[in-house]
Tab-separated table of N, CA, C and O in Angstrom:
chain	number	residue	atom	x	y	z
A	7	UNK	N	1.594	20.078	0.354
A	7	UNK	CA	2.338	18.840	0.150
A	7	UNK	C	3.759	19.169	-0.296
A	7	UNK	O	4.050	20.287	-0.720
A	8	UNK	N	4.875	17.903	-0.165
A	8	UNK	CA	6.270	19.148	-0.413
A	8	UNK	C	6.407	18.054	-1.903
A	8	UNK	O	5.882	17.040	-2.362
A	9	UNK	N	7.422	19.001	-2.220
A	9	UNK	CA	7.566	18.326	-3.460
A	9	UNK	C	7.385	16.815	-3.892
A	9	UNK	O	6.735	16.468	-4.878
A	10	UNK	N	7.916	16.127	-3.194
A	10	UNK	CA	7.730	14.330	-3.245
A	10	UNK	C	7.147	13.901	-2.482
A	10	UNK	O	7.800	13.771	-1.447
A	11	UNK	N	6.023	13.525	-2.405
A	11	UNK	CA	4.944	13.653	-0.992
A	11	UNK	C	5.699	11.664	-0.969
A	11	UNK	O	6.388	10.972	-1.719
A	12	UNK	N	4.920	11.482	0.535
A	12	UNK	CA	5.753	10.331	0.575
A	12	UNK	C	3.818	9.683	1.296
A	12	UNK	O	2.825	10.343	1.603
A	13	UNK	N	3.970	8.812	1.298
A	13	UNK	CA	2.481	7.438	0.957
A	13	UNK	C	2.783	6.451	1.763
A	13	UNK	O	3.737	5.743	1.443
A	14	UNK	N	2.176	6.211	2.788
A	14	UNK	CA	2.291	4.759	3.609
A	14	UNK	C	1.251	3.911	3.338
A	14	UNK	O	0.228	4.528	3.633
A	15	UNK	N	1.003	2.927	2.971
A	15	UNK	CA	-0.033	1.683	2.689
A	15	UNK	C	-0.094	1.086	4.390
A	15	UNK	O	0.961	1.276	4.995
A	16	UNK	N	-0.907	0.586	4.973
A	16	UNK	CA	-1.108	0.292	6.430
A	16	UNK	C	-2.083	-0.875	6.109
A	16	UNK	O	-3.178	-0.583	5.627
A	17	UNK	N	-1.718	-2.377	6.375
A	17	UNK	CA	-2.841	-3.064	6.213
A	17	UNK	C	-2.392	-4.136	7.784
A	17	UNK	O	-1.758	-3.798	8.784
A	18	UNK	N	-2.982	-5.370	7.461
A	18	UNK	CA	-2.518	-5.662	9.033
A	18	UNK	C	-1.473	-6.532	8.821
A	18	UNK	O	-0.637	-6.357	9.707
A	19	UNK	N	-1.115	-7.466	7.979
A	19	UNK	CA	0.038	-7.920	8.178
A	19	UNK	C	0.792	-7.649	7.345
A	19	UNK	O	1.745	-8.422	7.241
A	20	UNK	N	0.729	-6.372	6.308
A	20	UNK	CA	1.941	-6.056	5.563
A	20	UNK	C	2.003	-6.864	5.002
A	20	UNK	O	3.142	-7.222	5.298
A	21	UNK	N	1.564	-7.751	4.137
A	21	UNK	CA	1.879	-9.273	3.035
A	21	UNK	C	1.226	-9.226	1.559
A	21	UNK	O	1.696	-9.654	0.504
A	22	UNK	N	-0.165	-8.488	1.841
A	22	UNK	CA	-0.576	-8.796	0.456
A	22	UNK	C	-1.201	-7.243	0.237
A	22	UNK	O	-0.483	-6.623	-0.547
A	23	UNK	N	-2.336	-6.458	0.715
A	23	UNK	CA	-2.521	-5.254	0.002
A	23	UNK	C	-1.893	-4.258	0.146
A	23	UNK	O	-2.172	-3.383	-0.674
A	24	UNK	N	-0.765	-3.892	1.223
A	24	UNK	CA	-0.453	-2.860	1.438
A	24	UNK	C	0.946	-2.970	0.317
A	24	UNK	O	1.406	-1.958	-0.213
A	25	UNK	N	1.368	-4.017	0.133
A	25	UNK	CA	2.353	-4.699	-0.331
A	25	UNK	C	2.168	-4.683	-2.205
A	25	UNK	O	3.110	-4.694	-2.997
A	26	UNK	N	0.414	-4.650	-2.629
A	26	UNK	CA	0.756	-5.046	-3.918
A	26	UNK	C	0.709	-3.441	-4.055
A	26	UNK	O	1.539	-2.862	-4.757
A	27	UNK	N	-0.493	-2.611	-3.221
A	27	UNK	CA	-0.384	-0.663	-3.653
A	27	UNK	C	0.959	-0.355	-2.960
A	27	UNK	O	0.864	0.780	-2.494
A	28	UNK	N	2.119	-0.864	-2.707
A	28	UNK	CA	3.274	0.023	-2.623
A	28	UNK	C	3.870	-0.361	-3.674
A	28	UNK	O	4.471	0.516	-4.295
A	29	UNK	N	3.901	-1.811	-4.227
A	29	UNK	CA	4.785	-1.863	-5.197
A	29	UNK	C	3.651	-1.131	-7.078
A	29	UNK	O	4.057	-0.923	-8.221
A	30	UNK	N	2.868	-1.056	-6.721
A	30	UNK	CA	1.868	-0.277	-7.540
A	30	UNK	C	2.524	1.063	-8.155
A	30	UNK	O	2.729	1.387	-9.325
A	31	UNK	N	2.727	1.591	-7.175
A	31	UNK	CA	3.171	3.469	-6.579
A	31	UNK	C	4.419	3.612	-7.086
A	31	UNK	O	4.848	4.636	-7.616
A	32	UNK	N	5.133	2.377	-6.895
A	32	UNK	CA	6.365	2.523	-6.843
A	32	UNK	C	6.878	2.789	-8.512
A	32	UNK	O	7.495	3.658	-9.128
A	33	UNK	N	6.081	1.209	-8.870
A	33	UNK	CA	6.079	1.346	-10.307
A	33	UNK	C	5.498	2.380	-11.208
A	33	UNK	O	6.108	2.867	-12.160
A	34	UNK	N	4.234	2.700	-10.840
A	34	UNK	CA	3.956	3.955	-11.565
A	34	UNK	C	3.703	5.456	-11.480
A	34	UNK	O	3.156	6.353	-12.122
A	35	UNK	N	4.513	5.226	-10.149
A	35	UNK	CA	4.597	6.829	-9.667
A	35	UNK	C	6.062	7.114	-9.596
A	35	UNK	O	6.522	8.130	-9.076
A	36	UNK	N	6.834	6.079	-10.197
A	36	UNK	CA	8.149	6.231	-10.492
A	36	UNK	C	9.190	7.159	-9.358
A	36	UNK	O	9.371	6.792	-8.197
A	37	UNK	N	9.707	8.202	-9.862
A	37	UNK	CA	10.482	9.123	-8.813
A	37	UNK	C	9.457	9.840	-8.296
A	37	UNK	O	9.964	10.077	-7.200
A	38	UNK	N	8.338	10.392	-8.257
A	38	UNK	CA	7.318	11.425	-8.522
A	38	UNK	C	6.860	11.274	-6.897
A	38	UNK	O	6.072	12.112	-6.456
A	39	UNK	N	7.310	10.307	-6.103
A	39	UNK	CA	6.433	9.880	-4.801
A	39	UNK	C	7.374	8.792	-4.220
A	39	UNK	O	7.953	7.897	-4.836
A	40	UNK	N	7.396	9.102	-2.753
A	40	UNK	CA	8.194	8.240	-1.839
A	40	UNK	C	7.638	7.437	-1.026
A	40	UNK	O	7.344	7.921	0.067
A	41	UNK	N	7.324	6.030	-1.258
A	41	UNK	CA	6.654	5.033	-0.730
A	41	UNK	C	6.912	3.977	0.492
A	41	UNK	O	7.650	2.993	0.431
A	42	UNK	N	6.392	4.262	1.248
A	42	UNK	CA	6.322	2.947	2.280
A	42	UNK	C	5.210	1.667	3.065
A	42	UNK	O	4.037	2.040	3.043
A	43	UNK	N	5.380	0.551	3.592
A	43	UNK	CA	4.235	0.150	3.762
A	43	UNK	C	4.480	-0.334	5.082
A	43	UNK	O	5.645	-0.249	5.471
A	44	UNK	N	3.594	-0.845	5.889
A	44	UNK	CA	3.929	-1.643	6.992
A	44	UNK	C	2.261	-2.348	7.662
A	44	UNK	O	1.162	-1.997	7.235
A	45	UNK	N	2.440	-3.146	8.522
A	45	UNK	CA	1.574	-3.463	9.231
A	45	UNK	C	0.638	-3.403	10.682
A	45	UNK	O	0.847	-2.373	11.323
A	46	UNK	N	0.122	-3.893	10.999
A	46	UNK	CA	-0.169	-3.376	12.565
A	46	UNK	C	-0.003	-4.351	13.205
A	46	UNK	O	0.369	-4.245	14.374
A	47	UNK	N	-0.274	-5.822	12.517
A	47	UNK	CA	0.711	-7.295	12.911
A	47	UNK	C	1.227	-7.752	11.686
A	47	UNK	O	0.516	-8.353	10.880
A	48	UNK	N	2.417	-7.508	11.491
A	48	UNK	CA	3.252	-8.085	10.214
A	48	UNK	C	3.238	-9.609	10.509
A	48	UNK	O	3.482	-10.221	11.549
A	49	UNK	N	2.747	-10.180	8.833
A	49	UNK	CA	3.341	-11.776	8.706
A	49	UNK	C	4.634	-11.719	8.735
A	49	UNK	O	5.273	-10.668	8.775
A	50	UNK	N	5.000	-12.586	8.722
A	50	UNK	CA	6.699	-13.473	8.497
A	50	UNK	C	6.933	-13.446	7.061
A	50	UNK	O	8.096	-13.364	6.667
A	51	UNK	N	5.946	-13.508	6.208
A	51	UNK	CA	6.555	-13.422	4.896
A	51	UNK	C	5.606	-12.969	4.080
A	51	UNK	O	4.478	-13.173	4.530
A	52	UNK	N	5.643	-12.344	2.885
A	52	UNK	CA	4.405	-11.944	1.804
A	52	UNK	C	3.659	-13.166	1.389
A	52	UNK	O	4.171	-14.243	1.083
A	53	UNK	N	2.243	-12.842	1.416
A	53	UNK	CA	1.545	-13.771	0.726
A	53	UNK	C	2.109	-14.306	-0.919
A	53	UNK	O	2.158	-13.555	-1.894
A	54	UNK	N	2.422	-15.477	-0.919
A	54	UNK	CA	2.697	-15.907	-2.043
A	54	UNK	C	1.539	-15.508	-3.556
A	54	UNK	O	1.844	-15.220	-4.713
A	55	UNK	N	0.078	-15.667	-2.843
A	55	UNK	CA	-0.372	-14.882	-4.158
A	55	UNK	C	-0.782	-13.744	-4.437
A	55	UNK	O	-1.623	-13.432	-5.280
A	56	UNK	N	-0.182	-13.074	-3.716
A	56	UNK	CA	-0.321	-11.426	-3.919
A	56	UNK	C	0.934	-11.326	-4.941
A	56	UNK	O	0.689	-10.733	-5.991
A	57	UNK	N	2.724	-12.013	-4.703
A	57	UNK	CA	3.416	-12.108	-5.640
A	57	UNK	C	3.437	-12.520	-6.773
A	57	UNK	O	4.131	-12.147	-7.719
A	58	UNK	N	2.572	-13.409	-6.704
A	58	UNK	CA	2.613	-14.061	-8.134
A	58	UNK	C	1.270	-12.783	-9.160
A	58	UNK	O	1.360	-12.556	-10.367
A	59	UNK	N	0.347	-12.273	-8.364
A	59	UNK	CA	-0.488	-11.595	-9.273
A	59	UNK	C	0.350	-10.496	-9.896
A	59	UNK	O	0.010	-10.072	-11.000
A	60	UNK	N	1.671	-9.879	-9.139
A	60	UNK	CA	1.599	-8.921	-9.404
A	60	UNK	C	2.951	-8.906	-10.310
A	60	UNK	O	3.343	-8.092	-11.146
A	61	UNK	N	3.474	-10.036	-9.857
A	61	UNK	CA	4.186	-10.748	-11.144
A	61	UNK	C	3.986	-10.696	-12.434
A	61	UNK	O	4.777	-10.398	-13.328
A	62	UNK	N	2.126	-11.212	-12.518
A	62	UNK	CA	2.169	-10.993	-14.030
A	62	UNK	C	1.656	-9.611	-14.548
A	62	UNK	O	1.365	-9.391	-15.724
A	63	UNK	N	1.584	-8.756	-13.583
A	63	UNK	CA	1.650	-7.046	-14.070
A	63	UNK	C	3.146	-6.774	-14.709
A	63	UNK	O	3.317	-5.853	-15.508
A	64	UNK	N	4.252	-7.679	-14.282
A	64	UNK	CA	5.843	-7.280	-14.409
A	64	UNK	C	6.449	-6.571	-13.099
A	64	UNK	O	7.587	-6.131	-12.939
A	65	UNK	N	5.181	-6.590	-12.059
A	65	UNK	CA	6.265	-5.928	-11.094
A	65	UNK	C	6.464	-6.757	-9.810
A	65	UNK	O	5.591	-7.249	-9.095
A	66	UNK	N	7.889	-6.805	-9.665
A	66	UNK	CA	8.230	-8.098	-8.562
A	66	UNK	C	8.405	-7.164	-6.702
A	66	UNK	O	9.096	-6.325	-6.123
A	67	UNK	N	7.500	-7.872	-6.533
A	67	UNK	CA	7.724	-7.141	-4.955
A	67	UNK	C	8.213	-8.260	-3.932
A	67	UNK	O	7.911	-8.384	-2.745
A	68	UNK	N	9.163	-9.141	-4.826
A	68	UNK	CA	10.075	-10.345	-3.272
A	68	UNK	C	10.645	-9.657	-2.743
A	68	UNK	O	10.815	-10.207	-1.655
A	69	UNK	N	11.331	-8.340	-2.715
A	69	UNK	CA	12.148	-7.970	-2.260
A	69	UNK	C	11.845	-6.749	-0.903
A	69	UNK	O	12.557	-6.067	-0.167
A	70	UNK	N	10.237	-6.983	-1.124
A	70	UNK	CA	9.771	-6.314	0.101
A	70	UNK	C	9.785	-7.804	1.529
A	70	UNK	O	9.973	-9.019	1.463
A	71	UNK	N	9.490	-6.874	2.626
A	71	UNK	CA	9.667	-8.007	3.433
A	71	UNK	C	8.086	-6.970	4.474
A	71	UNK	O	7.969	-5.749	4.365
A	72	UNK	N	7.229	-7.736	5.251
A	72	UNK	CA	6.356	-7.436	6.467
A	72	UNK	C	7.021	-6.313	7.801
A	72	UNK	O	7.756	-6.612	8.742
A	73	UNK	N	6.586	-5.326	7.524
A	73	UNK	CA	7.495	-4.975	9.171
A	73	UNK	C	5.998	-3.929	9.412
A	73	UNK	O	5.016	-3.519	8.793
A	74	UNK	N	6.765	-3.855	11.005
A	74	UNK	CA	5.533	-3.091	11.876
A	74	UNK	C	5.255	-1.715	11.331
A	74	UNK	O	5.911	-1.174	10.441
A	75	UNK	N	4.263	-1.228	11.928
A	75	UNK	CA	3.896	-0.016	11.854
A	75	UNK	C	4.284	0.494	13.084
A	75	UNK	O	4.172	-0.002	14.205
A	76	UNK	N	4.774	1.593	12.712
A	76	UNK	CA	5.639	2.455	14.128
A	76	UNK	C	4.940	4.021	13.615
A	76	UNK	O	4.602	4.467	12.518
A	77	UNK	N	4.928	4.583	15.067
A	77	UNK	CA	4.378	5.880	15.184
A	77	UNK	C	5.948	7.115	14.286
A	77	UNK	O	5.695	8.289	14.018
A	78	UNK	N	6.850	6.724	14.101
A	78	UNK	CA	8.170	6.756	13.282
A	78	UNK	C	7.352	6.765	11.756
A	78	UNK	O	6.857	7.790	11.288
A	79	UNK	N	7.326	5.911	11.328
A	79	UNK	CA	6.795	5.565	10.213
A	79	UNK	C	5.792	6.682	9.181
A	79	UNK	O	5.954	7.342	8.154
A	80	UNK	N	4.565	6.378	10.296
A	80	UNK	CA	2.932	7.674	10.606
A	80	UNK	C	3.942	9.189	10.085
A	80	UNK	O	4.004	9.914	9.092
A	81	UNK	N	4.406	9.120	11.009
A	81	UNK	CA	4.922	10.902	10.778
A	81	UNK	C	5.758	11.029	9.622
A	81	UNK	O	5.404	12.057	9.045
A	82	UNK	N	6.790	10.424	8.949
A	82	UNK	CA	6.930	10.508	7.606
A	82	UNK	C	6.114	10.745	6.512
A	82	UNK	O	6.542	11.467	5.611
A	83	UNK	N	4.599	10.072	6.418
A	83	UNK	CA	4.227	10.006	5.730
A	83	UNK	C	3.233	11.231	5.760
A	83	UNK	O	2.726	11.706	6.776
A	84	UNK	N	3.042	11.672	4.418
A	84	UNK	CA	2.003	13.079	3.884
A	84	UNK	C	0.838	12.382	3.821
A	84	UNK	O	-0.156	12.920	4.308
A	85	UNK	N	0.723	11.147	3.257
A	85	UNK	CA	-0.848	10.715	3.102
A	85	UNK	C	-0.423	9.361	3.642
A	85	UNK	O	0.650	8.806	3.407
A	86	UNK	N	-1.271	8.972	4.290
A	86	UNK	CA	-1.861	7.419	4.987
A	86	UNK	C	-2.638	6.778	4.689
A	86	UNK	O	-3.672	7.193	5.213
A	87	UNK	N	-2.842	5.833	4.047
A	87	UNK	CA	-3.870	4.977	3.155
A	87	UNK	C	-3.450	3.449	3.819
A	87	UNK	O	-2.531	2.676	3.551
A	88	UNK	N	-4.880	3.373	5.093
A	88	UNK	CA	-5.140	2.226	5.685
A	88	UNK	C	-5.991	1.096	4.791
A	88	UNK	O	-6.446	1.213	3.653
A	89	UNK	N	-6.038	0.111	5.590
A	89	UNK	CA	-6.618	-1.011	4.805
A	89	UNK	C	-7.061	-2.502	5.465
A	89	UNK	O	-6.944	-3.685	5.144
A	90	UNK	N	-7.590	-1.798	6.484
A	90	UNK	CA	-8.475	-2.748	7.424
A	90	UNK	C	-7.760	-2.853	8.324
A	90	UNK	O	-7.848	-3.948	8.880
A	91	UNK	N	-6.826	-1.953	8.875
A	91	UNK	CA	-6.303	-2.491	10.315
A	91	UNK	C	-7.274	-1.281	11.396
A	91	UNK	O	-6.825	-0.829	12.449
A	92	UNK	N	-8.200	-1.053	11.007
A	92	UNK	CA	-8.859	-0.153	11.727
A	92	UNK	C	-8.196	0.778	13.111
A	92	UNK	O	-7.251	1.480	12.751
A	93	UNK	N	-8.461	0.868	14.282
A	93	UNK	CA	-8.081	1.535	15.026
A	93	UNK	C	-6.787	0.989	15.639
A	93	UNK	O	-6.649	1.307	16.821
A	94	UNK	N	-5.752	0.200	15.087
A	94	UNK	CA	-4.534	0.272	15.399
A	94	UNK	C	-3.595	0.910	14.653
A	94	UNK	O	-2.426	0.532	14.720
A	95	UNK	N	-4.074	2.279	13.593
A	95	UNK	CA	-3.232	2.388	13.002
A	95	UNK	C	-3.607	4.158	13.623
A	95	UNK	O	-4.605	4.878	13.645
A	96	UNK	N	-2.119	4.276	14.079
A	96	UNK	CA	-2.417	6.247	14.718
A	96	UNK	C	-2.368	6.881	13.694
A	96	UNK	O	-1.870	6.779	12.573
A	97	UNK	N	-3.336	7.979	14.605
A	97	UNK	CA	-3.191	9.541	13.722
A	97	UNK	C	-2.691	10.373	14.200
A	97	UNK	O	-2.785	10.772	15.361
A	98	UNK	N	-1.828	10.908	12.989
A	98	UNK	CA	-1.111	12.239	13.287
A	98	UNK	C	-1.772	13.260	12.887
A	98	UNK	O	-2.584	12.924	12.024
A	99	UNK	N	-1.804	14.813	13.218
A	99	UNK	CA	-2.332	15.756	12.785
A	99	UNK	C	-2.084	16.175	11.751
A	99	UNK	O	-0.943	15.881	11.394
A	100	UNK	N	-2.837	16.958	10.817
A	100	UNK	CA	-1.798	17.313	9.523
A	100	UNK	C	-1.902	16.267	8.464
A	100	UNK	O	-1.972	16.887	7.402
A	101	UNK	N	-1.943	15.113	8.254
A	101	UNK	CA	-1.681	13.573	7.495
A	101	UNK	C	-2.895	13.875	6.751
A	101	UNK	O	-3.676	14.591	7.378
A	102	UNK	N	-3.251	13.543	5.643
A	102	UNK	CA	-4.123	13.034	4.823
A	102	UNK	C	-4.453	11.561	5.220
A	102	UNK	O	-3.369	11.001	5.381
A	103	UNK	N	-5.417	10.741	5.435
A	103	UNK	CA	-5.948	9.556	5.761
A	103	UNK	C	-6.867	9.492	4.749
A	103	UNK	O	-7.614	10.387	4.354
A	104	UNK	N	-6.732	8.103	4.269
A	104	UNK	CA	-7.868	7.634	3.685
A	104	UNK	C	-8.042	6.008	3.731
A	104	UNK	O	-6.964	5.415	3.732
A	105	UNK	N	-8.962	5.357	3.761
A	105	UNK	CA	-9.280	3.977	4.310
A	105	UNK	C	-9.827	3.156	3.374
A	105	UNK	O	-11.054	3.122	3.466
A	106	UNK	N	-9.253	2.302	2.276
A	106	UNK	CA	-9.840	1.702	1.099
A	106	UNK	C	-10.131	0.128	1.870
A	106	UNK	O	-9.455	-0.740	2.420
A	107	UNK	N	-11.655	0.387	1.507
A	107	UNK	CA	-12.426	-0.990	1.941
A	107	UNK	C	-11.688	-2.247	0.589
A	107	UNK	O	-11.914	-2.113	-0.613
A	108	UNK	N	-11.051	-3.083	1.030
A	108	UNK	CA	-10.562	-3.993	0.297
A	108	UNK	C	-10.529	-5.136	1.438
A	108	UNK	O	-10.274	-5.112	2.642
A	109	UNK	N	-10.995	-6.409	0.293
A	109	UNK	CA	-11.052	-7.943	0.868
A	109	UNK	C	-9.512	-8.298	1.009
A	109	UNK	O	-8.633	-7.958	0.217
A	110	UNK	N	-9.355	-9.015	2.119
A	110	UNK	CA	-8.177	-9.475	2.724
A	110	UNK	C	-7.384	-10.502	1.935
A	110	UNK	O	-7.784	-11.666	1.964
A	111	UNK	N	-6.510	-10.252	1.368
A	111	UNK	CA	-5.890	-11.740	0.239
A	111	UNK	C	-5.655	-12.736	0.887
A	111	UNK	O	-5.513	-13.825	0.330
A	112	UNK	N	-5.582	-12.616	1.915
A	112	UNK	CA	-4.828	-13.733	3.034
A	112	UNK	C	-6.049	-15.076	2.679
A	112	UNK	O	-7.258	-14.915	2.511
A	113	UNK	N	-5.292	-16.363	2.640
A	113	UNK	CA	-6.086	-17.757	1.973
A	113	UNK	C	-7.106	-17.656	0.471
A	113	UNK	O	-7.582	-18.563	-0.212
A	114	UNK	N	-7.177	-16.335	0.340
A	114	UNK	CA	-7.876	-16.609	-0.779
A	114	UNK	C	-7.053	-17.453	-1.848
A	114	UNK	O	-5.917	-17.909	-1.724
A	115	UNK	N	-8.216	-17.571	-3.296
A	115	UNK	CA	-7.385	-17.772	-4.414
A	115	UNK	C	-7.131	-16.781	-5.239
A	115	UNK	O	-7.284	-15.605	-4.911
A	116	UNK	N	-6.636	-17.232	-6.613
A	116	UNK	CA	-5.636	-16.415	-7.659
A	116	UNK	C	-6.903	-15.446	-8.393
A	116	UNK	O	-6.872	-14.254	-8.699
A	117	UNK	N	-7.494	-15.984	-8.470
A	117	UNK	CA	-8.699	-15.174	-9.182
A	117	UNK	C	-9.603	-14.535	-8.076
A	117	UNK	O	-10.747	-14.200	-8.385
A	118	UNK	N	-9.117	-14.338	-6.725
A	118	UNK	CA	-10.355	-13.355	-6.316
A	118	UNK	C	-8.786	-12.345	-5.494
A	118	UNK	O	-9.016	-11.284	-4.914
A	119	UNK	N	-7.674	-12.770	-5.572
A	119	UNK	CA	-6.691	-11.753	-5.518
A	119	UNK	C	-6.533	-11.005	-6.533
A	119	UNK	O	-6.064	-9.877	-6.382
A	120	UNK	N	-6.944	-11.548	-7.956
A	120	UNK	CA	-6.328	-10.786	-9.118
A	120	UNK	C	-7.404	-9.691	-9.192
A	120	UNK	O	-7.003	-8.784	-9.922
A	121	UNK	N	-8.877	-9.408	-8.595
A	121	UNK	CA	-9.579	-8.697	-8.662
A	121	UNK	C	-9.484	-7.556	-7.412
A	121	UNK	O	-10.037	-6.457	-7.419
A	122	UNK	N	-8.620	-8.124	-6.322
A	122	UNK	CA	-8.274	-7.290	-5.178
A	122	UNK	C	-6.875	-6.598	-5.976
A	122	UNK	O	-6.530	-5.638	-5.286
A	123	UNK	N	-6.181	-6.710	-6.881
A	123	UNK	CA	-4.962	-6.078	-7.331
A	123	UNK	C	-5.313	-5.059	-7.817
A	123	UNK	O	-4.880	-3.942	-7.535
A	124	UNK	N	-6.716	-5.519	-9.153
A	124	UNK	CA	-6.968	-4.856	-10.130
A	124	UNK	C	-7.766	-3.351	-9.260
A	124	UNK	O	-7.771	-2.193	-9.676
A	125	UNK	N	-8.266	-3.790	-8.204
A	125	UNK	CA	-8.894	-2.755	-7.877
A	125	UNK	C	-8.175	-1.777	-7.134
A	125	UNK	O	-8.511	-0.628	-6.845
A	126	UNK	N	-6.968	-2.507	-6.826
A	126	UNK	CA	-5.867	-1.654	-6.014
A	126	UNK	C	-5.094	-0.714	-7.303
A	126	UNK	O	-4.616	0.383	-7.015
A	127	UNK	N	-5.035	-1.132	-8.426
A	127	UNK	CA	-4.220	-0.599	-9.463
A	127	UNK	C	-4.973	0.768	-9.748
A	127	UNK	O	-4.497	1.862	-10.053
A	128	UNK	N	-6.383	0.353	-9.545
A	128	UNK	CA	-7.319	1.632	-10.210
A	128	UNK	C	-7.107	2.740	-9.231
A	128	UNK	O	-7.147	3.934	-9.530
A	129	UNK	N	-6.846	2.186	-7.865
A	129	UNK	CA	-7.064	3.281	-6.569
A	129	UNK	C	-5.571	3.914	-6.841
A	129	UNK	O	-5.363	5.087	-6.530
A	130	UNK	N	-4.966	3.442	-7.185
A	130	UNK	CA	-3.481	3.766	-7.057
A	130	UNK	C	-3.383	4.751	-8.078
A	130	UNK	O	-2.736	5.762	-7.802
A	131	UNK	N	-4.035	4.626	-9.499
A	131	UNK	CA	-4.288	5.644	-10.799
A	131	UNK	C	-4.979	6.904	-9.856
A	131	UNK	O	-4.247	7.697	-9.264
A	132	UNK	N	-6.023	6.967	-9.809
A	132	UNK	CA	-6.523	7.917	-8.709
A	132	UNK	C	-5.881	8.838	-7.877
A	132	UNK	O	-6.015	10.060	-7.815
A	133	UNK	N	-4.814	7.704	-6.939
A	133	UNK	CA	-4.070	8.690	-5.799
A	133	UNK	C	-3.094	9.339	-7.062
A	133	UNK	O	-3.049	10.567	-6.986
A	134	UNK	N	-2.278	8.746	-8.246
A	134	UNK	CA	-1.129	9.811	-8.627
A	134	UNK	C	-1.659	10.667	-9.258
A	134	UNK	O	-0.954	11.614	-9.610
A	135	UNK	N	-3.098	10.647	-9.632
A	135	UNK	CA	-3.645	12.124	-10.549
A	135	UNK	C	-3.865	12.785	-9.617
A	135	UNK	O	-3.503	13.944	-9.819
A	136	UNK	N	-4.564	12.528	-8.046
A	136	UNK	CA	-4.498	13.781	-7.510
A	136	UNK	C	-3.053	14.056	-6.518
A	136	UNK	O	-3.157	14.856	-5.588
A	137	UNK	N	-2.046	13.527	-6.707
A	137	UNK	CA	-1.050	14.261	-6.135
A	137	UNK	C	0.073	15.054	-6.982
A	137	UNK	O	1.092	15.698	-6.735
A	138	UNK	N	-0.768	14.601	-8.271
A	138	UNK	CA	0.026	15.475	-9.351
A	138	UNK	C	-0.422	16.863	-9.470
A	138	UNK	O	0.122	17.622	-10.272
């Protein structure tokens, strides 16, 4: 791995999980890791309650926006951490992949997103102990 390994989140529309574990990473993997996320069909805009959960962690992710997943993208990244976009998301050789079974935020409510965050927060503790 090179010094700042860099992390793509891959979910399908880029709005709510790939979106709350990048801004996760970001926040607590500080300089230590170079983060990106994207989709395999990006929404038009982030799920509103994926922002607001992660709001009340203190960390604001409006300033992310949905964009595609490009084979560009794939090859930047040292590790790939999908999230239900199953076989639209390529593999490169070499990449670390890993595939966290997580419920889709999309229409849910505030209390069964805040348990899709919490479980994203724990996975996210996980990935920076072992890339440390």
């Amino acid at each position: 791995m090179p010094e700042i390994p860099t992390v793509l989140f891959v979910c399908v529309h880029n709005a709510g999980r790939s979106q709350m574990a990048a801004g996760y990473l970001r926040a607590l993997g500080e300089d230590r890791v170079r983060v990106l996320s994207a989709g395999s069909e990006p929404a038009d805009a982030l799920n509103p309650v994926a922002v607001a959960v992660m709001a009340e962690e203190g960390i604001d992710i409006t300033a992310s926006t949905p964009r595609p997943l490009t084979g560009e993208l794939a090859r930047q990244a040292d590790v790939v951490i999908t999230m239900g976009c199953g076989d639209a998301c390529p593999v490169f050789p070499g990449k670390r992949y890993e595939d966290w079974e997580l419920a889709d935020p999309a229409g849910q409510g505030i209390d069964t997103v805040r348990a899709i965050r919490d479980d994203i927060k724990d996975r996210i503790a996980a990935l920076l102990d072992e890339l440390r």
